[in-house]
XYZ file of C-alpha atoms in Angstrom:
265
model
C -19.074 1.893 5.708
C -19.055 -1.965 6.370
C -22.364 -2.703 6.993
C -24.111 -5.510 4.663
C -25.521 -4.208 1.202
C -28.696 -3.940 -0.050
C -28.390 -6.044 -3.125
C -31.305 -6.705 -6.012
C -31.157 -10.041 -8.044
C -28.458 -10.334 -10.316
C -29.503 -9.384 -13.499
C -29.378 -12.746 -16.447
C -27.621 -10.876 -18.516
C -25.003 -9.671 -15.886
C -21.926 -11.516 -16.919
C -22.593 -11.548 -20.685
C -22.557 -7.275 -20.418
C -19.918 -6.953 -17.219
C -16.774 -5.454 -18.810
C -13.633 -5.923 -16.851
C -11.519 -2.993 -15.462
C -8.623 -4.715 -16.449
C -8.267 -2.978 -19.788
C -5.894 -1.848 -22.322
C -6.375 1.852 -21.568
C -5.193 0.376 -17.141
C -2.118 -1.351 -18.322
C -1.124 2.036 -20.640
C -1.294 4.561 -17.562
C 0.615 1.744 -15.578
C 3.080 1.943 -17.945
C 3.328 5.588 -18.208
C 3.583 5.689 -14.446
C 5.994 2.915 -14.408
C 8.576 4.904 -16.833
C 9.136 7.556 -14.003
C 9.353 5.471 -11.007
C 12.027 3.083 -13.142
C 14.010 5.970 -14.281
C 14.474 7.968 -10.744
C 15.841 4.111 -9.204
C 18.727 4.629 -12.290
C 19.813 8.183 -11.322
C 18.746 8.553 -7.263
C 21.836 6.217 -5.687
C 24.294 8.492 -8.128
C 22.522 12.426 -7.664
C 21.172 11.733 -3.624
C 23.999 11.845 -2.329
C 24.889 15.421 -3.718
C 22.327 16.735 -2.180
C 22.361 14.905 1.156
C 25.560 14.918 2.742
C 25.343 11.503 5.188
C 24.673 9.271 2.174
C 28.260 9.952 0.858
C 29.487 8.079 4.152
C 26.952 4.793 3.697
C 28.107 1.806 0.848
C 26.380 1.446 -2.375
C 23.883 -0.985 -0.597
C 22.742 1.408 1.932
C 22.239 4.276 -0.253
C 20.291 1.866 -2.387
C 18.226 1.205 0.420
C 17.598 4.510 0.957
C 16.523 5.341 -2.548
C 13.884 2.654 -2.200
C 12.453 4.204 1.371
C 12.249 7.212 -1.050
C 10.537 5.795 -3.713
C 7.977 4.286 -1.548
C 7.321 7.861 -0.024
C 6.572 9.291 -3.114
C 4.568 6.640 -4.673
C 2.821 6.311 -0.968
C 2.019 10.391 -0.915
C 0.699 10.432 -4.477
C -1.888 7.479 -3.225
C -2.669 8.952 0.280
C -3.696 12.479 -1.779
C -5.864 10.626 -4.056
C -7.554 8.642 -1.016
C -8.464 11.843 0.762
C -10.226 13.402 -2.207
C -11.692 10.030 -2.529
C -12.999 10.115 0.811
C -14.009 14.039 1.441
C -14.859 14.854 -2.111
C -16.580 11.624 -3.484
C -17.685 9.275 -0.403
C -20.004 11.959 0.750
C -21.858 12.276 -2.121
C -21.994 8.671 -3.107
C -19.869 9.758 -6.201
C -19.052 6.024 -7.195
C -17.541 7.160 -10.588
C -15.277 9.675 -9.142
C -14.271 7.105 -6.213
C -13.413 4.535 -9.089
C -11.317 7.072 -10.334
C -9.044 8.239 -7.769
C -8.739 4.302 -7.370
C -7.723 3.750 -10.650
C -5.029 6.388 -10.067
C -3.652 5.115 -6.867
C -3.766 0.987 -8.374
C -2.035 1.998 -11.436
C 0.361 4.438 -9.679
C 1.215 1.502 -6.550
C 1.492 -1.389 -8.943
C 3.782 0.968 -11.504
C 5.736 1.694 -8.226
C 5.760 -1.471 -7.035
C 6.873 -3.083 -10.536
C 9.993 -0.791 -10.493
C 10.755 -1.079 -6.841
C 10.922 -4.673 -7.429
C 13.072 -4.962 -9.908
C 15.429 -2.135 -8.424
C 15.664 -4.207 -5.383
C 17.444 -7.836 -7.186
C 21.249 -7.111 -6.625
C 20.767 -3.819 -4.858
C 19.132 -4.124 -1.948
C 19.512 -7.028 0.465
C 17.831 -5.531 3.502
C 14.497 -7.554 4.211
C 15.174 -8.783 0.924
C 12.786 -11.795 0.247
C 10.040 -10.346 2.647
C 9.761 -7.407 0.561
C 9.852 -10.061 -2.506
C 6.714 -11.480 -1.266
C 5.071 -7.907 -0.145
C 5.439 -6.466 -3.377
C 4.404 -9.502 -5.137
C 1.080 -10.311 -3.244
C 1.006 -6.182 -3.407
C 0.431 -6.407 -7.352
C -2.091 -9.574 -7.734
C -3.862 -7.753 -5.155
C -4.142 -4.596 -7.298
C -4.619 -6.410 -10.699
C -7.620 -8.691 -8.741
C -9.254 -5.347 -6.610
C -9.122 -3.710 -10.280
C -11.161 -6.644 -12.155
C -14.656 -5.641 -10.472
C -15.246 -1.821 -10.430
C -18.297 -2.631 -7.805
C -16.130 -3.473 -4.920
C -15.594 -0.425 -3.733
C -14.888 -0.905 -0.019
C -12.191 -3.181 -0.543
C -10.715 -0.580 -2.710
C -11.353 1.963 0.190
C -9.401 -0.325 2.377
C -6.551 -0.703 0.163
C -5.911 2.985 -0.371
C -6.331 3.781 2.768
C -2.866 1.524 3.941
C -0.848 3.708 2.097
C -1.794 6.587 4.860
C 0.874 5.097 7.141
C 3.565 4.101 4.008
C 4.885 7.894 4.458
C 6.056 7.331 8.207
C 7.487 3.732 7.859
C 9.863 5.164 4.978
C 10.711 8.226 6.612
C 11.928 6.254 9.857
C 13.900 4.167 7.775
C 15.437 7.277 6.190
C 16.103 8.917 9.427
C 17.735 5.587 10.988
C 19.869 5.464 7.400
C 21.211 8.875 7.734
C 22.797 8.159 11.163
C 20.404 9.838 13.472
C 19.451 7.573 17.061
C 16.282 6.384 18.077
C 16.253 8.496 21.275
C 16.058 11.528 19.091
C 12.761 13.733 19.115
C 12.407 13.037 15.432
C 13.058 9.855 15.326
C 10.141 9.167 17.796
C 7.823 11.746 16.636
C 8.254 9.940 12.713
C 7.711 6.501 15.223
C 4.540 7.836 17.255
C 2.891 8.669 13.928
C 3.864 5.651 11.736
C 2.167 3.421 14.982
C -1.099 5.480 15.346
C -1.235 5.456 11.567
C -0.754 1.928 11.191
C -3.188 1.333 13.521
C -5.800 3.240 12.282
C -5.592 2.578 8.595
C -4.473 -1.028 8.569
C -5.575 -3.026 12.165
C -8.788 -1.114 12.521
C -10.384 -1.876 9.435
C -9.366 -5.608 9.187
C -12.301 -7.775 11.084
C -14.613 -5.654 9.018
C -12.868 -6.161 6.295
C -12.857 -9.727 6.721
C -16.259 -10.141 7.811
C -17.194 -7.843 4.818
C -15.566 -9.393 2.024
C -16.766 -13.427 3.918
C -20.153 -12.152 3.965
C -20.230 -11.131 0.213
C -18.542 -14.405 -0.812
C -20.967 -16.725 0.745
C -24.398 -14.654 -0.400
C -23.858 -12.647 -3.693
C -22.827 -14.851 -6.881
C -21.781 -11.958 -8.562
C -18.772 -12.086 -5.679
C -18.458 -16.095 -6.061
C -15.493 -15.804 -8.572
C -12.120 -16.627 -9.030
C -11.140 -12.980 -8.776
C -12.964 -11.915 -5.707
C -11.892 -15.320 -4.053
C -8.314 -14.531 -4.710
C -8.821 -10.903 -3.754
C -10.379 -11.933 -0.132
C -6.980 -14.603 0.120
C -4.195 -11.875 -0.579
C -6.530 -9.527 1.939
C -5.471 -11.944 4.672
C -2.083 -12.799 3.690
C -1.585 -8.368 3.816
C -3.056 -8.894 7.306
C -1.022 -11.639 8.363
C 2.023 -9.427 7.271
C 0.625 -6.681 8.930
C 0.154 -7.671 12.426
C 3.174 -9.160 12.771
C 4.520 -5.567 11.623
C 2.058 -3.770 14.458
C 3.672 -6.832 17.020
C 6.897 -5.132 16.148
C 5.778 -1.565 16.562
C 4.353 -2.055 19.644
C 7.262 -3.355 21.013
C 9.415 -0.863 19.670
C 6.487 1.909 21.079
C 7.341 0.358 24.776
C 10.829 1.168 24.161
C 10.558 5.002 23.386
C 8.413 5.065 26.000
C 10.675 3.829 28.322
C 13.718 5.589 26.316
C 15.251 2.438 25.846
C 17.662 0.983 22.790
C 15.710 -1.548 20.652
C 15.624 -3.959 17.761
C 15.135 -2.031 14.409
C 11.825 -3.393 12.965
């Protein structure tokens, strides 16, 4: 998947005929996605706890809290579906139009989620509060930047493929929320899978990634932009974020292990 592409001289009239993906008909579906996402954070801290018993013991802050780790799962699910018809439907064939799509889907989906989530979270939630500031908002230049050049398709690969471990890292929140301990066989079954899925879809691909998207830079010019540069920059600032995350995990790994009490990540 990473290795270096075969790539013919760009064309003179490359620029004057490239059409950016950044369109009118992008920011309407982001809208339409955004409307649901927006209106679930107004009604979920009220109707959850209805339905689920332990929220009516937690403070408005918590169950807010909650609501977010749900949010995330459903936006996350909705993007992990469309990467695995991405990847078993379209990769295989070399379907670039049908990959494009199911990117399309999961950018305007995450960034609708992630535009919602955001402002949900001033007043509501204080938990990891200005971390999650700066996730979310490197989390949306990245997807309106990834989204300018339809041709970079590994990078979008990359990016839908994080989501993959999105669904754990909620769910262990919830679990944790709702009052359950972390020597509980859920609790480190939801743990043992957010780690090997972190791993896999966000530490694994990253040298490549880097070397990938550093190799491009320096030898195509139809790379050498603003909006690839600035792409390649929030790449590593996602990394940077996530290692220290995996540092975390792994420490909190050694703990179940040794079925010890530990720091909450």
């Amino acid at each position: 998947m990473f290795q270096p592409l075969e790539r013919a001289e760009t064309p003179s009239n490359y620029w004057s005929t490239f059409k950016s993906e950044l369109n009118f008909d992008y920011y309407t579906h982001m809208i339409i996605y955004f409307v649901p996402f927006f209106m679930f954070y107004q009604i979920a801290p009220s109707l959850l706890p209805l339905y689920i018993a332990r929220l009516k013991r937690l403070d408005a802050k918590k169950v807010n809290a909650f609501c977010t780790d749900v949010g995330s799962c459903i936006a996350s699910l909705l993007a992990s579906v469309l990467t695995f018809v991405s990847l078993t439907v379209y990769y295989p064939h070399g379907n670039l139009e049908g990959m494009q799509w199911c990117f399309r889907k999961v950018n305007t989906i995450l960034c609708s989620y992630l535009l919602a989530d955001t402002l949900f979270r001033c007043g509501n939630v204080p938990r990891n509060f200005w971390f999650m500031m700066l996730h979310h908002a490197v989390g949306l230049l990245i997807g309106q930047t990834s989204m300018y050049d339809r041709h970079w398709h590994i990078p979008k690969i990359v990016f839908c493929l994080m989501e993959v471990a999105n669904p754990y890292i909620n769910v262990r929140f919830m679990i944790l929320a709702l009052g359950y301990s972390k020597k509980t066989n859920i609790y480190k079954f939801v743990s043992t899978g957010m780690f090997f899925t972190f791993f896999i879809s966000r530490i694994i691909p990253m040298p490549f990634m880097v070397y990938w998207q550093a190799e491009l830079l320096s030898t195509d010019p139809k790379s050498q932009t603003l909006w690839h540069v600035t792409t390649t920059t929030l790449y590593v600032c996602i990394s940077l974020m996530n290692m220290f995350w995996f540092y975390k995990m792994v420490v909190g790994m050694i703990a179940i292990i040794r079925n010890k009490d530990h720091d909450d990540l």
